[in-house]
mmCIF file of C-alpha atoms in Angstrom:
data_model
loop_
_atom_site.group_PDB
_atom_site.id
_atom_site.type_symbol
_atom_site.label_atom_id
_atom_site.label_comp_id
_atom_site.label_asym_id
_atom_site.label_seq_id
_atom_site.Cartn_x
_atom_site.Cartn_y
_atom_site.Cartn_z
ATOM 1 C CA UNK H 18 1.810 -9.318 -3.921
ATOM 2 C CA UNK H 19 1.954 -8.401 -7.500
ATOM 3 C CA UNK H 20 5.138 -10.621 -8.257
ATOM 4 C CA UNK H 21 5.105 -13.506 -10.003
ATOM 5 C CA UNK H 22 8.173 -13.713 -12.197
ATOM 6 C CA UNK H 23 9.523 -10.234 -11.499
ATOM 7 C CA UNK H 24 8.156 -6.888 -10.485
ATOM 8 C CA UNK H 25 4.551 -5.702 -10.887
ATOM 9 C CA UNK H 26 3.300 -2.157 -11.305
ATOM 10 C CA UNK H 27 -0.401 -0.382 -9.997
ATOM 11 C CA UNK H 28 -2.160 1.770 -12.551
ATOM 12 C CA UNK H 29 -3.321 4.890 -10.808
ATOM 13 C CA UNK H 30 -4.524 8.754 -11.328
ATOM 14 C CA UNK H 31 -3.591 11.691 -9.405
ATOM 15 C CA UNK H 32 -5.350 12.082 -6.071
ATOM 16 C CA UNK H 33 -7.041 8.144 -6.714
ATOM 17 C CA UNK H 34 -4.891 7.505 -3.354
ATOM 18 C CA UNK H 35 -7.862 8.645 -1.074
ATOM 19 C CA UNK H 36 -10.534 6.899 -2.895
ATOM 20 C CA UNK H 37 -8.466 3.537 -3.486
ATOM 21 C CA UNK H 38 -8.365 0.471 -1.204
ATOM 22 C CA UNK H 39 -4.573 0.592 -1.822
ATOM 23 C CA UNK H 40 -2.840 3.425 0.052
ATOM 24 C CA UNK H 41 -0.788 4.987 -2.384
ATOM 25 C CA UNK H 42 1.895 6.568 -0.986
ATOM 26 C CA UNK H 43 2.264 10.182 -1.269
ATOM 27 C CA UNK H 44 4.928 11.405 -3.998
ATOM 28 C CA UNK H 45 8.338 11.624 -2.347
ATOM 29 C CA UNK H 46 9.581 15.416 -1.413
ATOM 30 C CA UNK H 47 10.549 17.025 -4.534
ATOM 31 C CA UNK H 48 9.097 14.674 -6.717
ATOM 32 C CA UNK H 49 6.400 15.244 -9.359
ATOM 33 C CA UNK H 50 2.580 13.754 -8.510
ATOM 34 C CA UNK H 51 3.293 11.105 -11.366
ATOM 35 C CA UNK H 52 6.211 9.965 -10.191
ATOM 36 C CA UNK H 53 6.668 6.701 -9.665
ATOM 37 C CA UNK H 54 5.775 5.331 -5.686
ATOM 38 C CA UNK H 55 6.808 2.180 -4.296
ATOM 39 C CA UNK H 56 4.248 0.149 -2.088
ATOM 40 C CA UNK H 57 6.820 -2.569 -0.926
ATOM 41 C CA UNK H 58 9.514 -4.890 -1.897
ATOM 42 C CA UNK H 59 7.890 -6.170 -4.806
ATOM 43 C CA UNK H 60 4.940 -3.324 -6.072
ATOM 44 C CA UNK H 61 5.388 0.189 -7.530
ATOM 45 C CA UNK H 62 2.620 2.458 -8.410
ATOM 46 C CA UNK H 63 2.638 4.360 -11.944
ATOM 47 C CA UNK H 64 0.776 6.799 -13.574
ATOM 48 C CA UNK H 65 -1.279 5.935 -16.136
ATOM 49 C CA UNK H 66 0.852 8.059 -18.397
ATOM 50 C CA UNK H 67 4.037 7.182 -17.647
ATOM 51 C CA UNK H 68 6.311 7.382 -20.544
ATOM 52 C CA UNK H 69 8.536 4.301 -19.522
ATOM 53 C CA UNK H 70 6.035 2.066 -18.520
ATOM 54 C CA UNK H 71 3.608 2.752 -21.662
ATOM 55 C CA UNK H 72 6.647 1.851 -24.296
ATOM 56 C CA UNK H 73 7.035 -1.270 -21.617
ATOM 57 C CA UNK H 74 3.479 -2.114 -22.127
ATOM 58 C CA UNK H 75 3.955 -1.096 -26.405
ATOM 59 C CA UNK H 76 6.670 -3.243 -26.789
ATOM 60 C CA UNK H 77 5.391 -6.512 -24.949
ATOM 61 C CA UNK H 78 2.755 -6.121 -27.429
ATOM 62 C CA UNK H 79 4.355 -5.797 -30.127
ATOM 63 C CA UNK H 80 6.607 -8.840 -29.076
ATOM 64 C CA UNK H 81 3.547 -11.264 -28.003
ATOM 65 C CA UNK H 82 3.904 -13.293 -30.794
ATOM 66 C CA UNK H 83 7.501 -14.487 -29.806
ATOM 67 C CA UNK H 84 5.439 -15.247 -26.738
ATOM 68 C CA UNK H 85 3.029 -17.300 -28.216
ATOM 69 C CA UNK H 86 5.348 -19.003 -30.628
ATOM 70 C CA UNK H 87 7.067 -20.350 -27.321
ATOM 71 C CA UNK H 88 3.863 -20.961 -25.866
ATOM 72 C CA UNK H 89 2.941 -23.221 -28.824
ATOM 73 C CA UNK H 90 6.839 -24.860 -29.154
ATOM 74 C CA UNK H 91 6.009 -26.547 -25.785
ATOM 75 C CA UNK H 92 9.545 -25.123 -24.626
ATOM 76 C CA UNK H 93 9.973 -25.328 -21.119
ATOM 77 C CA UNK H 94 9.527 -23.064 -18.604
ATOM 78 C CA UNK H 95 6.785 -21.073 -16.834
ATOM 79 C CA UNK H 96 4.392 -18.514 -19.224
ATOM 80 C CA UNK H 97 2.788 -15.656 -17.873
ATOM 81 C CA UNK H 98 0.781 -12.602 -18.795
ATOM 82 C CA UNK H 99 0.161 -9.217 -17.218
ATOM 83 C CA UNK H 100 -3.228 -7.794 -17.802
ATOM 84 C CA UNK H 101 -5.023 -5.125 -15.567
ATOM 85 C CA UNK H 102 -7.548 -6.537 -12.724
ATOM 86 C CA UNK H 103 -10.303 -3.882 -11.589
ATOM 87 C CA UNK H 104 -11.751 -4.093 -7.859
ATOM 88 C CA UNK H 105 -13.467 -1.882 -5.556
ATOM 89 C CA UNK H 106 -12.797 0.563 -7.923
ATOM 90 C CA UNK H 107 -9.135 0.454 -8.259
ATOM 91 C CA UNK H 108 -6.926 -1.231 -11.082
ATOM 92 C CA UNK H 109 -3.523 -3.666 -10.647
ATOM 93 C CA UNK H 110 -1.669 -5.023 -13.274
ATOM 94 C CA UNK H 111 -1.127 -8.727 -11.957
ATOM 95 C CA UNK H 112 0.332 -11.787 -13.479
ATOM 96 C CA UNK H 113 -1.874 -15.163 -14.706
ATOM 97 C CA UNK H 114 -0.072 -18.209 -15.229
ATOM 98 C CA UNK H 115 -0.984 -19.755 -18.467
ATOM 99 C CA UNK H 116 -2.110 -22.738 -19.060
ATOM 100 C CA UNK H 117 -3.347 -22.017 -22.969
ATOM 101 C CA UNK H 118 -4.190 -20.028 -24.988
ATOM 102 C CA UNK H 119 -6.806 -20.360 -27.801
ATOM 103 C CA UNK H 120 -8.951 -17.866 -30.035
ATOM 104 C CA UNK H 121 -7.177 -14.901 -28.801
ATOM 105 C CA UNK H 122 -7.855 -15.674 -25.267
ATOM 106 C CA UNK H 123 -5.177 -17.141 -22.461
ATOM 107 C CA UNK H 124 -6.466 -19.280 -19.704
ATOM 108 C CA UNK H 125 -4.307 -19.866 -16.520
ATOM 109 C CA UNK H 126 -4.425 -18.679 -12.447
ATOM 110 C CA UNK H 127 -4.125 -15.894 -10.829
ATOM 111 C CA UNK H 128 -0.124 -15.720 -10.195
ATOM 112 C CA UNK H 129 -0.429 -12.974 -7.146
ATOM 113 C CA UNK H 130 -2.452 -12.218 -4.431
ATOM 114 C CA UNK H 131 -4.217 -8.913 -5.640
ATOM 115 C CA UNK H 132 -3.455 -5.734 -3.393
ATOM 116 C CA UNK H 133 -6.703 -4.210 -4.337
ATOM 117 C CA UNK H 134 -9.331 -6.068 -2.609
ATOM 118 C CA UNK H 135 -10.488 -9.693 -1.688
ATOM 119 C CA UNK H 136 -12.870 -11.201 -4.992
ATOM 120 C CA UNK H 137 -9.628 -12.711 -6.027
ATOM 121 C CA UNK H 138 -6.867 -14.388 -4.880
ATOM 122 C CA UNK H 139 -3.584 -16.920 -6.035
ATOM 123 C CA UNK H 140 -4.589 -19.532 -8.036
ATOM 124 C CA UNK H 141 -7.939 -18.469 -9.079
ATOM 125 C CA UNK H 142 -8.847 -19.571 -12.470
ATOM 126 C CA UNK H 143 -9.476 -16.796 -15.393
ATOM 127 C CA UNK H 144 -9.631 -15.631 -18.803
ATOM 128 C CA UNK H 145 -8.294 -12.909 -20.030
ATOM 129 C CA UNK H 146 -8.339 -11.754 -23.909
ATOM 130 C CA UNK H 147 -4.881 -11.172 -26.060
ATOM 131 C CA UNK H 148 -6.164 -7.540 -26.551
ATOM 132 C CA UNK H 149 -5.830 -6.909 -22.816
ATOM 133 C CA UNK H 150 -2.164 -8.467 -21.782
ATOM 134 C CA UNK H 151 0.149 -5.292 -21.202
ATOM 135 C CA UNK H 152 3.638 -7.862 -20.788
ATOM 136 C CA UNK H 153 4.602 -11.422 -20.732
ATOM 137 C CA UNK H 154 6.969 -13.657 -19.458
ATOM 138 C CA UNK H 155 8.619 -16.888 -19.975
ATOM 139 C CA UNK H 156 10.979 -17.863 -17.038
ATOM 140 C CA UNK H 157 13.171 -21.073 -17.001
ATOM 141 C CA UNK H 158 15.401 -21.441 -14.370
ATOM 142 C CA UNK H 159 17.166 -18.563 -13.103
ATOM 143 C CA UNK H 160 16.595 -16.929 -16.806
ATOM 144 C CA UNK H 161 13.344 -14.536 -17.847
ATOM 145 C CA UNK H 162 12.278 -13.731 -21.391
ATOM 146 C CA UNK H 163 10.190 -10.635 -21.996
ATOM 147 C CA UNK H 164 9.244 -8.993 -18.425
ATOM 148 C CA UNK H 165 9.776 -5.605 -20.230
ATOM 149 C CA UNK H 166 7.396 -3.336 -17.274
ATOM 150 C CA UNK H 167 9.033 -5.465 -14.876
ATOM 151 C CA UNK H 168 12.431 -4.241 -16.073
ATOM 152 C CA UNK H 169 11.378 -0.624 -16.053
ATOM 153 C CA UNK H 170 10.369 -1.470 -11.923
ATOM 154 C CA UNK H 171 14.017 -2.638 -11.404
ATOM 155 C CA UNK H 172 14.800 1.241 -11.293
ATOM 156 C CA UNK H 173 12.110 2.096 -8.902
ATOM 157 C CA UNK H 174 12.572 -1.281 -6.584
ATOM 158 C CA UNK H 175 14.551 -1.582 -3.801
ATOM 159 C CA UNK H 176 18.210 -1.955 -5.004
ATOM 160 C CA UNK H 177 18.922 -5.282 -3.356
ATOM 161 C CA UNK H 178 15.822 -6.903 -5.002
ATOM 162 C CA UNK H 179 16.513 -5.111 -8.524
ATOM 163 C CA UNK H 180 19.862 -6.393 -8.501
ATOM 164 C CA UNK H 181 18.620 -10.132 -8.059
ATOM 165 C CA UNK H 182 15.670 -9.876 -11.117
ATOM 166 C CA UNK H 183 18.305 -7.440 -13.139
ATOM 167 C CA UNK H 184 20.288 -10.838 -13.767
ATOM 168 C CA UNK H 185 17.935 -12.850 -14.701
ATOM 169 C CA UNK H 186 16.451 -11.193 -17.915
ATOM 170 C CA UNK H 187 17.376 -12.043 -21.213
ATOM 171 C CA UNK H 188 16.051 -10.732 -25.045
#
């Protein structure tokens, strides 16, 4: 599963879905080869260049240091990073639950169970530099700060499940 706190997305290229470990469903009828694809309940596969979920991605970034000023306030809650994982040729964006982060680089465990292969799984420890993290999220309670590609996979989730994480974000 690539949910942790809220949705996750796959990375892909056009026509990767025959060479990937992940079968990427085939773009709906009507629908552009980039278009978005869910792969269940809690996954969607994007293009590499998709608009939405590169300004996602630009404006985590530019936000991280909120995140890390939380990080370092000791506020409560749990802190996570997205940052893309590469097997058997094929590339997720998953969630790591931090435990720190020091010198530029966060330390924490795997949040997910990658859909790309088996060299990983939940709870495996890793590092994973600053320059790498595409989003982050701080969740307390029924309330998420930041999750900004997760919010741009509310529109291509199933509407039940985008309802429930639609709620819970907050700037």
């Amino acid at each position: 599963m690539v949910v942790a706190v809220a949705a996750g997305f796959l990375a892909f290229k056009p026509f990767q879905s025959s060479m990937s470990p992940l079968a990427i469903p085939e773009a709906a009828a009507g629908r552009s080869e980039a278009a978005p694809r869910p792969i269940n309940a809690n996954a969607v596969a994007y293009h590499t260049r998709d608009a939405r979920m590169n300004a996602a991605k630009d404006e985590a970034r530019a936000t991280l240091p909120r995140f890390l000023a939380l990080l370092n306030s000791s506020a409560p809650g749990t802190y996570a990073v997205k940052f893309p994982l590469t097997q058997n040729g094929a590339t997720e964006h998953i969630w790591l639950q931090v435990d720190s982060h020091r010198d530029g680089v966060f330390r924490g465990r795997l949040a997910n169970k990658p859909l790309n292969g088996s060299a990983y799984k939940a709870g495996d420890a890793m590092t994973v530099p600053a320059s790498e993290i595409g989003d982050w999220s701080v969740t307390d309670r029924d309330v998420i700060y930041g999750g900004y590609t997760a919010r741009v996979a509310l529109a291509d989730m199933p509407e039940d499940r985008a309802k429930a994480f639609a709620k819970r974000f907050r700037d």
